[in-house]
Coordinates of C-alpha atoms and ligand atoms in Angstrom, one line a residue:
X364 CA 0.0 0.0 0.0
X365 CA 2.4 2.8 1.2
X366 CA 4.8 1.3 -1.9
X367 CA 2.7 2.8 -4.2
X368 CA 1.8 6.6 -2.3
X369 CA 3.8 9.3 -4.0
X370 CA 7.2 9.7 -2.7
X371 CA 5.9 13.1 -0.8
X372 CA 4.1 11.4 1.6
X373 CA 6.2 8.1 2.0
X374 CA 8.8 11.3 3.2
X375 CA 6.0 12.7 5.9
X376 CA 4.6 9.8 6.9
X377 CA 8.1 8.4 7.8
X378 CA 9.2 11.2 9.4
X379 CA 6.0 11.8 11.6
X380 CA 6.2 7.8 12.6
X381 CA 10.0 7.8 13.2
X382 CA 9.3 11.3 15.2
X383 CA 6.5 9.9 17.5
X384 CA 8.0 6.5 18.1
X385 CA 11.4 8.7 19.4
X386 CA 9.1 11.0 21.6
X387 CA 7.0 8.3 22.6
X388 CA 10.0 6.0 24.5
X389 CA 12.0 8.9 25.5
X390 CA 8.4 9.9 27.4
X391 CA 7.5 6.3 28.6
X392 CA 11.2 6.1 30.0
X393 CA 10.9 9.2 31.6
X394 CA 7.4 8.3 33.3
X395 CA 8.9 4.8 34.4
X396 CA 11.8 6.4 35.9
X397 CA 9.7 8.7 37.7
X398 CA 7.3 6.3 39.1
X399 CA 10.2 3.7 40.5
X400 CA 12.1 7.1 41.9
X401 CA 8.7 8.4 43.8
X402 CA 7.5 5.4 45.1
X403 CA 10.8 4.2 46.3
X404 CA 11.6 7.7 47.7
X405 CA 8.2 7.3 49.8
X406 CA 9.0 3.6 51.1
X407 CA 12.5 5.3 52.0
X408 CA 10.6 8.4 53.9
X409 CA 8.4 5.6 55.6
X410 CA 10.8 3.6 56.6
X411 CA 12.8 6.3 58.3
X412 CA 9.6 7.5 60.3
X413 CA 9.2 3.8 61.2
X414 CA 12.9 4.1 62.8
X415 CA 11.8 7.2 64.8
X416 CA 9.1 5.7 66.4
X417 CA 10.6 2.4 67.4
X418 CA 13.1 4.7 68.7
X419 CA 10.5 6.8 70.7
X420 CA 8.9 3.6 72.2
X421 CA 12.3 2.5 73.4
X422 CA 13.1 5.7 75.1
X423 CA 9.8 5.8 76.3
X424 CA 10.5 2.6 77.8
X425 CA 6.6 1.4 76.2
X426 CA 6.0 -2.1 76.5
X427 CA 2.2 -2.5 76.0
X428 CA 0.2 -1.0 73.4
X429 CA -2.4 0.1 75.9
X430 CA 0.1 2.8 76.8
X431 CA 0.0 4.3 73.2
X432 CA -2.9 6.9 73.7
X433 CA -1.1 8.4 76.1
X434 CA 1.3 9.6 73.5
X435 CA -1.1 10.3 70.5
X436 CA -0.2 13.4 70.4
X437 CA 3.2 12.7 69.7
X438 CA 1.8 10.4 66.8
X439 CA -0.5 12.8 65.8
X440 CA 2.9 15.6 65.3
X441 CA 5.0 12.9 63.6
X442 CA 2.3 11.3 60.6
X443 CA 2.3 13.4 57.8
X444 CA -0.7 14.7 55.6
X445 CA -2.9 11.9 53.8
X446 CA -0.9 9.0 56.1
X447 CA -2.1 6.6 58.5
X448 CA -0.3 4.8 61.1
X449 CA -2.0 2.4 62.8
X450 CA -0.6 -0.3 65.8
X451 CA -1.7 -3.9 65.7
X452 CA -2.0 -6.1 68.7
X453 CA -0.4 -9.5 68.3
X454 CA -3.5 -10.6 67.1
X455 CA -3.6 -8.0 64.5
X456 CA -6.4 -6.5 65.7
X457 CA -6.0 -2.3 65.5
X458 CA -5.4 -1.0 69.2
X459 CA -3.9 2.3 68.0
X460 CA -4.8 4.7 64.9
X461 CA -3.7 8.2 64.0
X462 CA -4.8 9.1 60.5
X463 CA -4.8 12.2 57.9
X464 CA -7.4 11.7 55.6
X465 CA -6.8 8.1 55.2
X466 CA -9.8 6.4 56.9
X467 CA -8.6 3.1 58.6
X468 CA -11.3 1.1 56.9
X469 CA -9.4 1.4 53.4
X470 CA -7.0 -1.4 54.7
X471 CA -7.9 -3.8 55.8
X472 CA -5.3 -5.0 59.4
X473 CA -2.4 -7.6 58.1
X474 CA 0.2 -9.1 60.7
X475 CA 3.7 -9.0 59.5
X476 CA 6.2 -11.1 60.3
X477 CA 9.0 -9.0 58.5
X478 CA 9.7 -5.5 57.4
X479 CA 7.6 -5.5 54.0
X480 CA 5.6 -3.1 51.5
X481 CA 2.2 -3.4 49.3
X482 CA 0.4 -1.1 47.0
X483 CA -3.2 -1.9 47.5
X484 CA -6.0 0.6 45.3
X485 CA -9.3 1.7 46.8
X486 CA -11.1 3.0 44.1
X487 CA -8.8 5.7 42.6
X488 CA -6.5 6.4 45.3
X489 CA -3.2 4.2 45.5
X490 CA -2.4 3.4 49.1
X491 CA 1.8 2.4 49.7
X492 CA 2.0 0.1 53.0
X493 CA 4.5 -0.2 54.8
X494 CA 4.3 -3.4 57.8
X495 CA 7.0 -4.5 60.2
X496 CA 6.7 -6.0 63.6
X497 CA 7.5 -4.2 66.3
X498 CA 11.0 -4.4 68.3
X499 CA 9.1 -3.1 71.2
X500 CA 6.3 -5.9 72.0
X501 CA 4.7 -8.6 70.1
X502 CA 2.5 -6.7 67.2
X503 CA 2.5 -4.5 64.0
X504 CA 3.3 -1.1 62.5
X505 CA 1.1 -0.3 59.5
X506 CA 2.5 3.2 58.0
X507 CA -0.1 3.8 55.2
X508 CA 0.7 6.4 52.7
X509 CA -1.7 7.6 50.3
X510 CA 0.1 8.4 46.9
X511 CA -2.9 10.7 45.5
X512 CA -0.6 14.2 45.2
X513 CA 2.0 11.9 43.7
X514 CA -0.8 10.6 41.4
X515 CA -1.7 13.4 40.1
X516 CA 1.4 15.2 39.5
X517 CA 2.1 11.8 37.7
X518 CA -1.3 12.3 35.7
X519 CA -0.2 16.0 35.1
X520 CA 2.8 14.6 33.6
X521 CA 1.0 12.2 31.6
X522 CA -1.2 14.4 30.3
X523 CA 1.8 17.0 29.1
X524 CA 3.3 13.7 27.6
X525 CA 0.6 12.9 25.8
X526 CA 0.4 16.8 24.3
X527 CA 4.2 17.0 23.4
X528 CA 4.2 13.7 21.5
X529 CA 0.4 14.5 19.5
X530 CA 2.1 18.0 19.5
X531 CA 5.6 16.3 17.7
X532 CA 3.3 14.2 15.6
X533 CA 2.0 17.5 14.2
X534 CA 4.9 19.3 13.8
X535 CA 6.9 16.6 11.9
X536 CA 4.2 15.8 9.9
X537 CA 3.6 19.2 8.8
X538 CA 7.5 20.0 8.9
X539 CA 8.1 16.6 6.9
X540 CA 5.4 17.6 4.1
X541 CA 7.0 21.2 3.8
X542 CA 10.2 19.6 3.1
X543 CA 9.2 17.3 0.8
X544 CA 7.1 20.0 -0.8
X545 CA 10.3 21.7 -1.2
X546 CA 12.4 19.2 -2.7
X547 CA 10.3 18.0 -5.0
X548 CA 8.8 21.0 -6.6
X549 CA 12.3 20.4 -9.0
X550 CA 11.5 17.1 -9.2
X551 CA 8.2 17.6 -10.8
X552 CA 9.3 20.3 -12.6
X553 CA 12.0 18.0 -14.0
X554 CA 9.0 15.2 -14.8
X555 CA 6.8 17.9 -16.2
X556 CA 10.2 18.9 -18.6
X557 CA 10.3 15.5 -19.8
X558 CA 6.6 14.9 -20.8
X559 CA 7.0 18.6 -22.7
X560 CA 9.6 17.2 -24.5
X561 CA 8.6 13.8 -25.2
X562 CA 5.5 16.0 -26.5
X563 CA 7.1 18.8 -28.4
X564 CA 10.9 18.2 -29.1
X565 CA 14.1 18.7 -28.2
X566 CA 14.0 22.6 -27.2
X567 CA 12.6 22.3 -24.0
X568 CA 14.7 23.1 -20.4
X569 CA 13.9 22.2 -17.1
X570 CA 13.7 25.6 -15.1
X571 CA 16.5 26.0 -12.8
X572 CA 16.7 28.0 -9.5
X573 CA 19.9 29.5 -7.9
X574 CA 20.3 27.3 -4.8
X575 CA 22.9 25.6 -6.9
X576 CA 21.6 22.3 -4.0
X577 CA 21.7 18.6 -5.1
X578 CA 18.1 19.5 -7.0
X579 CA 19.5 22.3 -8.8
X580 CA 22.3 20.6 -10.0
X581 CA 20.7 17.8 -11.1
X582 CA 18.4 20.5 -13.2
X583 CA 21.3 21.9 -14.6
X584 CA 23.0 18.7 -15.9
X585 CA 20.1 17.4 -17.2
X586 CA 19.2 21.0 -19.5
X587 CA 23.3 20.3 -19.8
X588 CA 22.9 16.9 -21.3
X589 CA 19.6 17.9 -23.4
X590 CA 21.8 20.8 -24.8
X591 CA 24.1 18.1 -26.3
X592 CA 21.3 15.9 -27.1
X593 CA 19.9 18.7 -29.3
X594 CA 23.5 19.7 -30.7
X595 CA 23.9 16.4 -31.7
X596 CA 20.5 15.8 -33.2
X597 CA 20.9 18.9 -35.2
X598 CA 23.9 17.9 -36.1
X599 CA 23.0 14.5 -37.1
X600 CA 20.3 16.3 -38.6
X601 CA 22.7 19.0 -40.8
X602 CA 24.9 15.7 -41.8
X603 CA 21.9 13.9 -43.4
X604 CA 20.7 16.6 -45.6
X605 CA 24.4 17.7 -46.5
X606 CA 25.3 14.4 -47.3
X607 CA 22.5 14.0 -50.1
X608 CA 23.2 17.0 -51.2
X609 CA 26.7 15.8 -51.9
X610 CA 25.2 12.4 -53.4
X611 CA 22.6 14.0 -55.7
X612 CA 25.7 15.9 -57.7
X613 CA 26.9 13.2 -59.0
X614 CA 23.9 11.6 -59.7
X615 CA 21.8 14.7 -61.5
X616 CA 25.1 14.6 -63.4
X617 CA 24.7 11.1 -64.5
X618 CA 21.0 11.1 -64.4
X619 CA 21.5 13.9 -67.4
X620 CA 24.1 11.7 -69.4
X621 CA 21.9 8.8 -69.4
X622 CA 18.9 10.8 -70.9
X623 CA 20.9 11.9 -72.9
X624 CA 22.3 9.1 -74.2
X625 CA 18.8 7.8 -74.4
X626 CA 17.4 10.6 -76.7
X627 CA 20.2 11.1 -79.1
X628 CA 23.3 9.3 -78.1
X629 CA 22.9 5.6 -78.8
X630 CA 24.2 5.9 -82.6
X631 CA 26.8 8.5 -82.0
X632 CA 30.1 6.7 -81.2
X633 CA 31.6 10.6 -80.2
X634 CA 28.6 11.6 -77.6
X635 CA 28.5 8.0 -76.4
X636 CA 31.9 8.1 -75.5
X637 CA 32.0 11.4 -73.9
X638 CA 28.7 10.3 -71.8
X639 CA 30.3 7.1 -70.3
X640 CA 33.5 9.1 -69.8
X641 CA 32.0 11.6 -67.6
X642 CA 29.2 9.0 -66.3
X643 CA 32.0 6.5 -65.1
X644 CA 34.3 9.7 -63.5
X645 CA 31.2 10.6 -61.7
X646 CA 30.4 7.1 -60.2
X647 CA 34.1 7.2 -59.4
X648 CA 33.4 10.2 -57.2
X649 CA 30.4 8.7 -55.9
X650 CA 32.5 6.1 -55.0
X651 CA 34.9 7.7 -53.2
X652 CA 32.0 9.9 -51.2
X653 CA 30.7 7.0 -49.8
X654 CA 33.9 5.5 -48.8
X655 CA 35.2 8.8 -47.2
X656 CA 31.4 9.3 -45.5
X657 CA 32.3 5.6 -44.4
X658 CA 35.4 6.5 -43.0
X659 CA 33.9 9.6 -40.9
X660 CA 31.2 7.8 -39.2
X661 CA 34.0 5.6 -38.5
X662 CA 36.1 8.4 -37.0
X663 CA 33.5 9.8 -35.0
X664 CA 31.4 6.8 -33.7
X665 CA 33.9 4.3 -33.2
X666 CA 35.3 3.9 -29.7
X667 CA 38.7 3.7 -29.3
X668 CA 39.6 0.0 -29.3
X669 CA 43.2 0.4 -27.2
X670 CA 44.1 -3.2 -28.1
X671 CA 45.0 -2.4 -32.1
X672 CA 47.3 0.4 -30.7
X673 CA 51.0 -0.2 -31.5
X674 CA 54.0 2.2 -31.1
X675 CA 55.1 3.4 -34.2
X676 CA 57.7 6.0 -35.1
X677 CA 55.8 8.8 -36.6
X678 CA 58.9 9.0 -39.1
X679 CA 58.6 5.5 -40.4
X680 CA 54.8 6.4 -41.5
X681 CA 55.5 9.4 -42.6
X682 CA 58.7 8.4 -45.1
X683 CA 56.1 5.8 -46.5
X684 CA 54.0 7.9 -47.7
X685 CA 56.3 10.3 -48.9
X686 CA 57.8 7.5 -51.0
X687 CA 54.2 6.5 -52.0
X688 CA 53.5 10.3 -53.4
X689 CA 56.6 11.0 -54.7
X690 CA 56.1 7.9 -57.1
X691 CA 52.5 9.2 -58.4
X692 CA 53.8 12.8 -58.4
X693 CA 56.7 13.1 -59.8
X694 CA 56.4 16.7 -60.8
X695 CA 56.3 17.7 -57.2
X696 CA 59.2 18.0 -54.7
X697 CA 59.0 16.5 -51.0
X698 CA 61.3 18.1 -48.8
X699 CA 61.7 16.8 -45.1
X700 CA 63.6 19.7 -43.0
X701 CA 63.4 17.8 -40.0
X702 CA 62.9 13.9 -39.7
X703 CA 63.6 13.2 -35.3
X704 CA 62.0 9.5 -34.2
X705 CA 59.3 10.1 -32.5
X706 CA 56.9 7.4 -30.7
X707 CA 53.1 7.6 -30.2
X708 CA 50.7 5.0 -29.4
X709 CA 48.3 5.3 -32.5
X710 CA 47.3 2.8 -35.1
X711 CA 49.6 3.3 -37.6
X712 CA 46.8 3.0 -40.6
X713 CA 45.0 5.8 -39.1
X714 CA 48.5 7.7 -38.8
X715 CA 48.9 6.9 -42.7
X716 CA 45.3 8.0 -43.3
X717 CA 45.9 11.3 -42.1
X718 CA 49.0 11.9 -43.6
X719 CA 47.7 10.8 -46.9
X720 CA 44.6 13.3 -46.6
X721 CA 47.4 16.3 -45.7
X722 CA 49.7 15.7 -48.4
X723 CA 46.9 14.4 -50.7
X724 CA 45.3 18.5 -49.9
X725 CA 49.3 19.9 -50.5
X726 CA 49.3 18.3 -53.7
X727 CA 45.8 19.6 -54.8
X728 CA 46.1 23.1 -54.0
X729 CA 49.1 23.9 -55.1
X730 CA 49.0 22.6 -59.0
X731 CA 49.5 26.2 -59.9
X732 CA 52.2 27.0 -58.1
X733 CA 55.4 26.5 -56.2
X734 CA 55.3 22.7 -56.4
X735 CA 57.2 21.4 -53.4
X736 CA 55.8 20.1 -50.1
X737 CA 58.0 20.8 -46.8
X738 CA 57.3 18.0 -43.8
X739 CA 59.2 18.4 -40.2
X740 CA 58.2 16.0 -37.2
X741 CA 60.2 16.8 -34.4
X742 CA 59.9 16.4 -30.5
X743 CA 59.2 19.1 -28.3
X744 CA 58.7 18.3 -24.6
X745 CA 56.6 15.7 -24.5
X746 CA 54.4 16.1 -27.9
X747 CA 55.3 14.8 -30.8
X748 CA 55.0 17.9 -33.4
X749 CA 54.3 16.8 -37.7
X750 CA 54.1 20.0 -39.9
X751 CA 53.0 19.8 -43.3
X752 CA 53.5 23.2 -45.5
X753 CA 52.7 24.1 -49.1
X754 CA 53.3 27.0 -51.0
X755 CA 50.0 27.1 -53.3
X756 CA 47.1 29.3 -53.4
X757 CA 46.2 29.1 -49.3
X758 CA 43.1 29.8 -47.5
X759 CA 41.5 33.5 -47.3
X760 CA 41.3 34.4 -43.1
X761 CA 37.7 34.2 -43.1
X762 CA 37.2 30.5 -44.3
X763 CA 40.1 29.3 -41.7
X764 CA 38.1 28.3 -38.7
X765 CA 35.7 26.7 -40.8
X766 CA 37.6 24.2 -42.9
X767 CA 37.2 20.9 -40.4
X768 CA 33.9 21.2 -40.8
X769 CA 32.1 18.4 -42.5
X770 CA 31.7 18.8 -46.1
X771 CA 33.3 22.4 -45.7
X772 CA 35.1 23.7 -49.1
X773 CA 36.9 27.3 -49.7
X774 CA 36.0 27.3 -53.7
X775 CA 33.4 24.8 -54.2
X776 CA 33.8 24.7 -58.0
X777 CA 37.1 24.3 -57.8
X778 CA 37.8 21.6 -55.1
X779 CA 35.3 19.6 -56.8
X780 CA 37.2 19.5 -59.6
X781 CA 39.9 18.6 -57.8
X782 CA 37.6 15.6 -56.6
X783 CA 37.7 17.4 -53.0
X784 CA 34.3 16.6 -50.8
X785 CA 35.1 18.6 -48.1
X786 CA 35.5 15.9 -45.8
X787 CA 39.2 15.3 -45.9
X788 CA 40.0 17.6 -42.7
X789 CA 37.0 16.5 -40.8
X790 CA 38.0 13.3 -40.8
X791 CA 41.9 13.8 -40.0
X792 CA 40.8 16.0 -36.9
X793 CA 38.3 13.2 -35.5
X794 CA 41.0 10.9 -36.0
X795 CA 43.7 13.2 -34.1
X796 CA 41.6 13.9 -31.3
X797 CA 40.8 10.3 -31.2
X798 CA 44.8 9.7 -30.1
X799 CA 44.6 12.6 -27.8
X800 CA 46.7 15.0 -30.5
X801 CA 45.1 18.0 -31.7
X802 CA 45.4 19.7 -35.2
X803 CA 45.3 23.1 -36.6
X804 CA 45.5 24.6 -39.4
X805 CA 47.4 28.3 -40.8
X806 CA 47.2 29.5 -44.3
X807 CA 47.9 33.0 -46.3
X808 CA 46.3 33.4 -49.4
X809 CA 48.1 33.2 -52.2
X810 CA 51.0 32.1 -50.1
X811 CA 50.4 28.5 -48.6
X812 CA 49.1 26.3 -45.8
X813 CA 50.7 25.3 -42.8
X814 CA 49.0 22.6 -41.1
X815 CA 50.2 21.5 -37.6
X816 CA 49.7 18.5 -35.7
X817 CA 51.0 17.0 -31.9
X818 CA 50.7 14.3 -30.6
X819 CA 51.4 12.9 -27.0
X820 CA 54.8 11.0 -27.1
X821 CA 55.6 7.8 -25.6
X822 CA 58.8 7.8 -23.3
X823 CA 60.8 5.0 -24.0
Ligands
ADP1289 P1 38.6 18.5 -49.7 O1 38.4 17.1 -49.8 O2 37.6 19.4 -50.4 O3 40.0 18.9 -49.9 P2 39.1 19.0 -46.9 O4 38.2 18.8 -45.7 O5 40.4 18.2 -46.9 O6 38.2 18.8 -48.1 O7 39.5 20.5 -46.9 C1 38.5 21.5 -46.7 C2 38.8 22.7 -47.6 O8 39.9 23.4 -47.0 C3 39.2 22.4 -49.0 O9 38.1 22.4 -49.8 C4 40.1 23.6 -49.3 O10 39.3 24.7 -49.8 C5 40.7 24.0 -48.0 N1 42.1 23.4 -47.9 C6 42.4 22.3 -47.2 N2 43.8 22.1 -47.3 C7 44.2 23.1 -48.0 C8 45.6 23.5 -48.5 N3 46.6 22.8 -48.2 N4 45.7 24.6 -49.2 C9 44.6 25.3 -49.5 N5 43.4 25.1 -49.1 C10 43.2 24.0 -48.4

């Protein structure tokens, strides 16, 4: 039942029952204590007035209780209020009684043989006895007390008790729902949040207050993790439509040589050539689109499985490809001014992949210029540092910080016809910051492109 109450009242209904059972023992312990204490403080004051009057009877020299009356009055000065104290014969029939408000036929007479005590109860009032025979003849003492004032002090107590503990029961449970009020107002705003957005989208925030408490954090995180959630949806969102825009170039263009070739071309060996030509380039392209697409979502997605990485000497890599280049463009010089070992934990295809799409972007954009391509790696510290420079036509200031983007190119036109998709940076930068390098990038137009890499280095 109380599983399924909301978690505001599971808090008050706790706290008021945790609360009153405290108050309730504490009080029960504190009214047993002061019941044992009163009535064994009253058997102690009894006993001590039976001492006095054994001692009185022995200085008195009294060896029959006939000669009691004489001294009533002295019984009469030493019983206190609501007592009785009455003197049995060694029959136990009464021969002596002086009493305050405690009539003698509430007890009934009892012989005793040894000093002893017994609560008895007539009607509400509770009567302590004390009986002992007596050292001075054959017979009993009867000291009866009547514990009324005790009583109802103890009843006043009670009744106090009884008002502080309904009186706690209130207060926590009205303490216990203000605080749960309290902390989960965020709570349901948070829940209210989440059905808005499972309603209207992405672009809802949980309002956040400035108490910056466990609540308030959790608020924040949460319109934190949403932020990124949107980002990344927008993002995905961005990717999707740029990437078929990229796809439908190549296939409008082939889409148009086919028609063609459908309407007029068939017979003529000279357009049907051309058509196929340009048909076959552009499937080429399509081709490599998808495999570099392939190779992003790759990049980004895939987490980094440390097993497959290997030390390698970023100089080995590098003069590989080099050599590789070199051999398919032959009209191009590669210079390396600096060539240090240098060790990072990587693996080494993805070091060759981004190499290839460095110098591979060198080459491209610099066919009408200075061709020559200078490459350093050198340690600094602890980072492995990799500079590729060119000397062609370079990036204008205001296109810079956008170049890793996805699908990002300076001169459309003209990188397309260098079979450029605009992914080539992109990818190299996911797969730098993959390895923990970073990567960036500095051009002049007109002058060349600087791109610089580092990379943490493993001591040996
Ligand atoms: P692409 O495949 O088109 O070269 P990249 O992501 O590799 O795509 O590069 C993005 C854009 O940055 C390119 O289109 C080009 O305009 C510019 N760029 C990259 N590298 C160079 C460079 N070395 N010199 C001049 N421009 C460059």
């Amino acid at each position: 039942m109380i599983k399924k109450l909301p978690i505001k009242w599971k808090l008050t209904i706790w706290s008021s029952v945790l609360l009153s059972v405290l108050f309730i023992s504490y009080n029960l312990l504190q009214y047993i204590v002061i019941e044992k204490w009163s009535v064994s403080y009253e058997q102690q004051n009894m006993q001590h007035q039976l001492t006095e009057i054994e001692a009185f009877l022995k200085e008195k020299s009294i060896r029959d209780p006939s000669e009691l009356q004489r001294y009533d009055h002295y019984f009469a000065t030493i019983n206190e209020k609501n007592q009785m104290i009455r003197i049995l014969d060694e029959k136990g029939k009464p021969v002596f009684t002086v009493s305050h408000s405690v009539p003698s036929s509430w007890v009934k007479p009892k012989k005793a043989t040894s000093l002893q005590y017994e609560i008895v109860h007539h009607y509400e009032d509770r009567l302590l006895i004390l009986r002992s025979p007596m050292t001075a003849f054959s017979g009993t003492i009867e000291i009866v007390r009547n514990m009324e004032t005790f009583d109802d002090f103890r009843d006043t107590i009670f009744l106090v008790m009884v008002a502080t503990v309904a009186g706690a029961v209130i207060l926590s449970f009205l303490g216990g729902s203000i605080i749960a009020k309290q902390l989960l107002v965020n709570v349901q705003a948070m829940t209210n949040t989440v059905k808005r957005i499972k309603k209207n989208g992405l672009n809802e925030r949980v309002p956040v207050n400035d108490t910056n408490d466990e609540l308030a954090q959790l608020g924040k995180l949460f319109n934190d993790l949403m932020d990124d959630l949107e980002q990344s949806f927008l993002q995905q969102k961005q990717f999707v439509e740029d990437a078929s825009h990229e796809l439908r170039t190549p296939l409008t263009i082939i889409k148009g040589h086919l028609t063609m070739l459908n309407r007029w071309g068939k017979h003529d060996p000279n357009v049907l050539n051309k058509s196929l030509q340009s048909s076959l380039k552009e499937v080429e392209r399509l081709n490599q689109l998808v495999h570099e697409l392939l190779e992003l979502s790759r990049a980004e997605s895939e987490a980094p499985n440390m097993t497959e990485w290997e030390m390698v000497d970023v100089r080995l890599v590098m003069d590989s490809v080099i050599r590789n280049f070199e051999n398919v463009y032959a009209d191009y010089t590669f210079r390396q001014i600096r060539s240090e070992s240098a060790y990072i934990r990587i693996v080494a295809r993805h070091l060759e992949q981004i190499f290839v799409i460095l110098l591979d972007n060198a080459v491209k954009y610099s066919q009408e210029s200075r061709k020559e391509i200078h490459v350093s790696i050198y340690q600094e510290d602890d980072v492995a540092k990799i500079e590729v420079k060119d000397f062609g036509i370079g990036i204008p200031q205001a296109d810079l910080p956008y170049v890793f983007r996805r699908f990002y190119r300076v001169d459309k036109a003209r990188s397309r016809k260098q079979g450029g998709n605009g992914l080539g940076l992109s990818i190299a930068k996911r797969l730098v910051e993959k390895y923990g390098g970073t990567i960036s990038i500095e051009s002049k137009e007109g002058q060349g492109t600087t791109v610089v890499m580092a990379f943490p280095v493993v001591r040996l």
